[in-house]
Short mmCIF file of C-alpha atoms and ligand atoms in Angstrom, two decimals:
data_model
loop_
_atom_site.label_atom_id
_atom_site.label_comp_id
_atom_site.label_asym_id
_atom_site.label_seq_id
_atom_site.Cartn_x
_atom_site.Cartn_y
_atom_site.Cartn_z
CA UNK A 22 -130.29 49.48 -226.25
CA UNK A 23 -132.28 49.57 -222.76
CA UNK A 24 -133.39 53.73 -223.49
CA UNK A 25 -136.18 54.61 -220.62
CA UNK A 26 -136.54 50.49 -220.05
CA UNK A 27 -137.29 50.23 -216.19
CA UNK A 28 -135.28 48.07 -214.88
CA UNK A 29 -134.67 46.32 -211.52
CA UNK A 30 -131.33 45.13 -210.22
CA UNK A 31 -130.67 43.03 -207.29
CA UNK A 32 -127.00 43.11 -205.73
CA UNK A 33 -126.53 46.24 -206.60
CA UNK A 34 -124.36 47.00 -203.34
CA UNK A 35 -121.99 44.08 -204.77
CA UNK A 36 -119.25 44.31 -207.38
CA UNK A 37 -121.06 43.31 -210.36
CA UNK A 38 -124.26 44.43 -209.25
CA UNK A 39 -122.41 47.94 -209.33
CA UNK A 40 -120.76 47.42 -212.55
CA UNK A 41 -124.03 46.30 -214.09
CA UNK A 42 -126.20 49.40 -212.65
CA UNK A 43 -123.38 52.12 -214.18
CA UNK A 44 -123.16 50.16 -217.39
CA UNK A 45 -127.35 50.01 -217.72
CA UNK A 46 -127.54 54.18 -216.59
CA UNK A 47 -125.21 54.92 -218.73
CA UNK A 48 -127.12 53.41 -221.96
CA UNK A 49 -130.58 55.20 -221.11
CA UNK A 50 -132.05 53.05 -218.53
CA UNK A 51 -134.38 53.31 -215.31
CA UNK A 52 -132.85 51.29 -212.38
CA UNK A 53 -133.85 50.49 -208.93
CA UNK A 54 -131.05 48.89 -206.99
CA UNK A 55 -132.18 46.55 -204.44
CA UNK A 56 -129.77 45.31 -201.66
CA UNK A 57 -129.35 44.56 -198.24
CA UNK A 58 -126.05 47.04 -197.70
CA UNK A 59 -126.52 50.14 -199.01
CA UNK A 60 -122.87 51.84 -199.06
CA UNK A 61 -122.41 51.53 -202.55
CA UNK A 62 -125.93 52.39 -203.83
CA UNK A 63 -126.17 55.32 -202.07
CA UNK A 64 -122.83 57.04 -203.67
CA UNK A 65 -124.25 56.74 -207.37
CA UNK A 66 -125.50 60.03 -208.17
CA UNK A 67 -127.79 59.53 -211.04
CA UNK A 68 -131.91 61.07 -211.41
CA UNK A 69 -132.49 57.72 -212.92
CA UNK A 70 -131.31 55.98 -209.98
CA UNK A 71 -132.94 54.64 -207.10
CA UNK A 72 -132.39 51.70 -204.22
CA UNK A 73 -134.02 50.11 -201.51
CA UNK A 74 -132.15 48.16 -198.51
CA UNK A 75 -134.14 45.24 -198.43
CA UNK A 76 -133.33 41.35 -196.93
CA UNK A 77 -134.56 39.66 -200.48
CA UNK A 78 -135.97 37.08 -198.11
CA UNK A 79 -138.53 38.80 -196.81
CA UNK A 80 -141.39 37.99 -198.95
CA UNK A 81 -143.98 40.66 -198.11
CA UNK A 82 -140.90 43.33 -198.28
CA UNK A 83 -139.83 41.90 -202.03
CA UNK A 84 -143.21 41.94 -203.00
CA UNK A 85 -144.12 45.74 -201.56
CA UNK A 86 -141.06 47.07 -203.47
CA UNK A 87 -142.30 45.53 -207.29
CA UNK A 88 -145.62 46.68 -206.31
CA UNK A 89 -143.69 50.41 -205.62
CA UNK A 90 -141.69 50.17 -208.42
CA UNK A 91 -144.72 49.50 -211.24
CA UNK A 92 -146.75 52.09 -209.33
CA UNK A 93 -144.28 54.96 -209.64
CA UNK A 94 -142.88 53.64 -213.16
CA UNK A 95 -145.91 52.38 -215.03
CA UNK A 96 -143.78 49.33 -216.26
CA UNK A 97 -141.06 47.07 -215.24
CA UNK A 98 -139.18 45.81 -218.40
CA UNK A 99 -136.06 44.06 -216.70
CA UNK A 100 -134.82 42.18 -213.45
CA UNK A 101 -130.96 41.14 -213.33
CA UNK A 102 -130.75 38.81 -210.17
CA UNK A 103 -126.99 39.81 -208.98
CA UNK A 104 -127.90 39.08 -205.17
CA UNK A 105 -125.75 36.26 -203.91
CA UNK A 106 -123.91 35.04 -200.96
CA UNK A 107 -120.35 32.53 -201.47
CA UNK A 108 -119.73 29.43 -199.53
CA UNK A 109 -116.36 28.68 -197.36
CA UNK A 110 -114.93 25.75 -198.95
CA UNK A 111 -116.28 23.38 -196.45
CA UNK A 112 -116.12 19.25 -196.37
CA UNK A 113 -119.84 18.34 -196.52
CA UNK A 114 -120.09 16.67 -192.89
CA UNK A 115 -118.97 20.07 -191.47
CA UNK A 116 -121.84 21.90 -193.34
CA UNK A 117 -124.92 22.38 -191.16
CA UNK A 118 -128.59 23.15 -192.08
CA UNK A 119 -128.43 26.72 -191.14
CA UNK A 120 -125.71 27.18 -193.93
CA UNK A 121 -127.11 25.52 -196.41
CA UNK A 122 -130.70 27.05 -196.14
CA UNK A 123 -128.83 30.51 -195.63
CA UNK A 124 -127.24 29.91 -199.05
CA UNK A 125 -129.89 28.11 -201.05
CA UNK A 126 -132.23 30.79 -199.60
CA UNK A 127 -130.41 33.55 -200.95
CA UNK A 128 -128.93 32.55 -203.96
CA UNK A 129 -131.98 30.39 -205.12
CA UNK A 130 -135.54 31.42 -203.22
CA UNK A 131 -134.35 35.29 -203.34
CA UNK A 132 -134.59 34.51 -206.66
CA UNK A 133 -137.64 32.71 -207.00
CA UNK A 134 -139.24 35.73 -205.31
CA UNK A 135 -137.87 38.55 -207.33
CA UNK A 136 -138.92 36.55 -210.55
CA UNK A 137 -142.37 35.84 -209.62
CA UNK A 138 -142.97 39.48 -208.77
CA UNK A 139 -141.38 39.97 -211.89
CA UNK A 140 -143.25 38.74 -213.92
CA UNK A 141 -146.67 39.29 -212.58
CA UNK A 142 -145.87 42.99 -213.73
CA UNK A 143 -144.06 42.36 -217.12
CA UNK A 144 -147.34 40.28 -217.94
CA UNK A 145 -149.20 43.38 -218.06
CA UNK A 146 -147.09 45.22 -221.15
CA UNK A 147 -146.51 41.26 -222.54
CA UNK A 148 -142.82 41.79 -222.42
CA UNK A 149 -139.78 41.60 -219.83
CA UNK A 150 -136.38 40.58 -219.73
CA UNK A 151 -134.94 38.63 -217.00
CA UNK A 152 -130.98 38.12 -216.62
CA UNK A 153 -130.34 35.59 -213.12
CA UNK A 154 -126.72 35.28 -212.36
CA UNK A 155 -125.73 31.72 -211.72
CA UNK A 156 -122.18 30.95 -211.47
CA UNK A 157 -120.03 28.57 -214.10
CA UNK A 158 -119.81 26.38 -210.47
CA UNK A 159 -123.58 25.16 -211.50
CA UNK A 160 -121.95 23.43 -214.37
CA UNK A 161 -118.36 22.70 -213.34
CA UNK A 162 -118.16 22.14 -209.42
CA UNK A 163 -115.41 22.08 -206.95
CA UNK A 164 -115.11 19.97 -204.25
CA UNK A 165 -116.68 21.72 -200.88
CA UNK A 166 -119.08 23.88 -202.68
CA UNK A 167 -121.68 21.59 -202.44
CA UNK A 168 -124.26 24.10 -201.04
CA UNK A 169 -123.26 26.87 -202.85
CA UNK A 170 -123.31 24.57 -206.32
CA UNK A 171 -126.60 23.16 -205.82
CA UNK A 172 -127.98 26.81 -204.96
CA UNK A 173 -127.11 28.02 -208.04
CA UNK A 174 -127.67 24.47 -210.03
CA UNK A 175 -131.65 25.27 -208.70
CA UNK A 176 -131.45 28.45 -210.03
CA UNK A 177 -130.28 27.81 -213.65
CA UNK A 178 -133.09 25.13 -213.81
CA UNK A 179 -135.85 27.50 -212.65
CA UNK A 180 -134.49 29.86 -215.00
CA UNK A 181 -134.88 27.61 -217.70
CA UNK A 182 -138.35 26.58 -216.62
CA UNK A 183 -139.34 29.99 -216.22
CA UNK A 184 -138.32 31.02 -219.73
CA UNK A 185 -140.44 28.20 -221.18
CA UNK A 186 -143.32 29.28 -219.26
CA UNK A 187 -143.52 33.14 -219.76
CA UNK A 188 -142.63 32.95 -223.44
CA UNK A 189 -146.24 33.25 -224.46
CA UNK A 190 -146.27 36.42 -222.72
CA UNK A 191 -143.51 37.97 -224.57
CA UNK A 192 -141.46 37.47 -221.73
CA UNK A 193 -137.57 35.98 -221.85
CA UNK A 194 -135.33 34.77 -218.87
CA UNK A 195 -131.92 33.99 -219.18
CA UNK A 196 -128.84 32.60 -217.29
CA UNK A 197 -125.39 34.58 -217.29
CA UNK A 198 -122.93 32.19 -215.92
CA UNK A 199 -119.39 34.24 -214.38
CA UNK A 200 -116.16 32.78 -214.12
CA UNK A 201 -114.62 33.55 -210.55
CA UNK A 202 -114.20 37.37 -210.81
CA UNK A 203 -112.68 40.19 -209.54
CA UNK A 204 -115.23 41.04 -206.51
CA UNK A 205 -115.38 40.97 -202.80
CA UNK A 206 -117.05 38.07 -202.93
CA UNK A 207 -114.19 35.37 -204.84
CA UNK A 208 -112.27 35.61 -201.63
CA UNK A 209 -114.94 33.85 -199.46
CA UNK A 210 -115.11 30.79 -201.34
CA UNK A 211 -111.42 30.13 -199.72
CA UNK A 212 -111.25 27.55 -196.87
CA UNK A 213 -111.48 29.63 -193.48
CA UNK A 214 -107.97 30.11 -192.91
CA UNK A 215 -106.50 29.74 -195.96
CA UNK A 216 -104.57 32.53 -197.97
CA UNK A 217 -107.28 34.11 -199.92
CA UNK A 218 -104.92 36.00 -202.45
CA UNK A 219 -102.60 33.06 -202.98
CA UNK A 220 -105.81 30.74 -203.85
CA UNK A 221 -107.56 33.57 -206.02
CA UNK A 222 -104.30 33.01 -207.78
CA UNK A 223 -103.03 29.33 -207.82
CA UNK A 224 -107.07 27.88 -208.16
CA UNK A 225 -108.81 30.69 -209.33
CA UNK A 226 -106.93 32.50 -212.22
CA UNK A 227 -105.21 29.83 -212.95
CA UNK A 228 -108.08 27.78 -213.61
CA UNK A 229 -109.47 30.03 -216.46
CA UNK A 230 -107.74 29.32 -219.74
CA UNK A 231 -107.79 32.64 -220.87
CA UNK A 232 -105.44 33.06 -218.00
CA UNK A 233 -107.31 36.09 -216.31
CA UNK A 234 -110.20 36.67 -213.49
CA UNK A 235 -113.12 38.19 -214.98
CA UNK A 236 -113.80 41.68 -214.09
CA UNK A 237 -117.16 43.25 -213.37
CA UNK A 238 -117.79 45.37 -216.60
CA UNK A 239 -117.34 42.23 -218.11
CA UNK A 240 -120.08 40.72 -216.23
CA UNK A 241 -122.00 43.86 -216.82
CA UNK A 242 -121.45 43.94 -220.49
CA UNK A 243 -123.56 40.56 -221.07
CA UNK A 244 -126.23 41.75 -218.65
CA UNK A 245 -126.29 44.93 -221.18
CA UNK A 246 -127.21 42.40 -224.06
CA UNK A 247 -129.32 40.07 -222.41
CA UNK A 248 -132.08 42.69 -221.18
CA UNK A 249 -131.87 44.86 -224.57
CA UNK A 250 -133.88 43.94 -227.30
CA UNK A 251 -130.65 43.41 -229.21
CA UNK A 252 -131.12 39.61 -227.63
CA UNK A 253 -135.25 39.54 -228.70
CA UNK A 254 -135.12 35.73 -229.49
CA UNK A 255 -132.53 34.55 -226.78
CA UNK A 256 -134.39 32.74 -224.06
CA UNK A 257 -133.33 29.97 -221.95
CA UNK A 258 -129.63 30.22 -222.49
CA UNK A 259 -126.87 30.07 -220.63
CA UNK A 260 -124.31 32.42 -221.40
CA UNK A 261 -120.83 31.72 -219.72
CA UNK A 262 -118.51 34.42 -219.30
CA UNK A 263 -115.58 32.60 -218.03
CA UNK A 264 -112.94 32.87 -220.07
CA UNK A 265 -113.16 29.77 -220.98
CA UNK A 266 -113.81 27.96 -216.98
CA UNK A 267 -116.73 26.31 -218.24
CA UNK A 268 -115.01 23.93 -220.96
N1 NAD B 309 -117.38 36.77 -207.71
C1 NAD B 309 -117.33 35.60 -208.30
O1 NAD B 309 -116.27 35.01 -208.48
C2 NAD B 309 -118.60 34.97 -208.82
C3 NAD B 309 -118.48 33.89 -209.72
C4 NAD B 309 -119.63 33.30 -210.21
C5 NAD B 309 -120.87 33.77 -209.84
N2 NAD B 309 -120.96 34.81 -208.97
C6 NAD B 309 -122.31 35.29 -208.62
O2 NAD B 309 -122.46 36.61 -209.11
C7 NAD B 309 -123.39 37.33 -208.29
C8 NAD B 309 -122.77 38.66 -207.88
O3 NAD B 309 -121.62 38.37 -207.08
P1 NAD B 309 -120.51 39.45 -206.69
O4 NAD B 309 -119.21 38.85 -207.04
O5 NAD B 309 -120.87 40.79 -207.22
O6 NAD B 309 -120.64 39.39 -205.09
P2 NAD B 309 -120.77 40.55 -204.01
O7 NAD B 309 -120.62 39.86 -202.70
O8 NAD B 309 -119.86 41.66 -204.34
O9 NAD B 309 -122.28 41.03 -204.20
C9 NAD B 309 -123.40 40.29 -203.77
C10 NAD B 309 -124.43 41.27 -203.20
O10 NAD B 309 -125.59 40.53 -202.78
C11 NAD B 309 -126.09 41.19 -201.63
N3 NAD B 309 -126.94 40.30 -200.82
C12 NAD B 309 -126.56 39.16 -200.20
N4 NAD B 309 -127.58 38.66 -199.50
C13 NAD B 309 -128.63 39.51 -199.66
C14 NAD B 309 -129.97 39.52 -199.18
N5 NAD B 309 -130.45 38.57 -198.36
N6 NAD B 309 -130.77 40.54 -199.57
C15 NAD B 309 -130.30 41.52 -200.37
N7 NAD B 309 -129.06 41.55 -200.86
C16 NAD B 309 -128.22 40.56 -200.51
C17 NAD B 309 -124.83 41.61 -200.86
O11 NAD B 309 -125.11 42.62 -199.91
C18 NAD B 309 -123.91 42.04 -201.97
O12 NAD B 309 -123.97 43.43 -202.20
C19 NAD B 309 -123.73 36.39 -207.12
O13 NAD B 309 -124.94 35.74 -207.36
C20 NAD B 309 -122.59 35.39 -207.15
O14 NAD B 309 -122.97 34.15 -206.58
C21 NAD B 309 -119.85 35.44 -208.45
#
């Protein structure tokens, strides 16, 4: 499905950015793992591997590693945007500036960034798939996520508007929408103090009516589909895997 397709990943320290870089190796593909920590990266011990610690929000650095990556590959065919940071359930008079350009930064600019670079390569072979990670939260909020909600409501619209835009150049971008899932990262959208493994169960699990978190390779799984050619006419979709969180 993704054979020799080159391939760039961003998150891929994180839980589903792990799951997602195994699941594309494993079918054929070229990846280049971008993240700021680079303990997981550097244990996967694959030729067609390769990562670069980089802060996504440093422009000229995001932009020097797409120019690397078309120069030693010839072609970049896929970018899955798995980069993200939570918020602390927070009331909104307690949330300052800092936070809220720290998150909308990363989970919305960071992307911005990556997809422009993007882009400006996949334009060349007049084909690309792009896969951001949002968050079912775009669509279904809870109270003190404010920041974190409207990051990732910005990034399913430029998503959207990116897809319509590229088209004519064979290119697609799509959203993949998680439920809360099994990852470092569920346990920092807790209240600061609160019991994190009595709220991933009594808010989290229990609010997904298939009655289970969702687990990375399921995450990974959908990314799988959405940069293959298997999904040649899906662009500007959302696809929710939530088990169900997002009715
Ligand atoms: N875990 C959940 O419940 C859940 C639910 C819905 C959506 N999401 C989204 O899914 C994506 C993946 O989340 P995850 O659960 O794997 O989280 P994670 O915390 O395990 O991984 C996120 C990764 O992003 C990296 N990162 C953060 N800031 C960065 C920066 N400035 N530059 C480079 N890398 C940076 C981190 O180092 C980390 O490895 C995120 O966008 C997240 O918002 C997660």
């Amino acid at each position: 499905m993704v054979e020799n397709k080159v391939i760039v990943v961003t998150g891929a320290g994180g839980g589903m950015g792990e799951a997602i870089v195994k699941t594309l190796l494993t079918n054929g593909a070229v990846v280049v793992g971008l993240d700021i920590a680079d303990d997981k990266m550097k244990l996967i011990d694959n030729e067609r591997f390769s990562y670069e610690t980089i802060n996504l929000l440093h422009e000229q650095d995001v932009n020097e590693v797409f120019a690397n990556v078309y120069e030693k590959h010839g072609q970049i065919d896929g970018l899955v945007n798995a980069a993200g940071i939570a918020q602390n359930s927070t009331s909104i008079e307690d949330v300052t500036l800092d936070q809220w350009n720290k998150i909308n930064g990363i989970n919305s600019t960071a992307v911005f960034l990556t997809c422009r670079e993007a882009t400006r390569y996949m334009k060349k072979k007049k084909s690309g798939s792009i896969v951001n990670i949002v968050s079912v939260a775009a669509v279904r909020p809870r109270p003190g996520l404010q920041a974190y909600v409207a990051s990732k409501g910005a990034a399913e619209m430029f998503t959207k508007a990116l897809a319509l835009e590229v088209a004519p150049f064979g290119i697609r971008s799509n959203v993949l929408h998680p439920g809360p899932a099994e990852t470092a990262m569920l346990g920092q959208f807790s209240k600061i103090g609160e019991d994190v493994d009595a709220t991933k169960e009594e808010v989290f699990r229990q609010s997904v009516p298939l009655g289970s978190l969702i687990e990375p390779q399921d995450i990974a799984e959908g990314v799988l589909y959405l940069v293959s050619d298997n999904s040649k006419i899906v662009t500007g979709a959302s696809l929710n895997i939530d088990g169900g969180r997002g009715i």
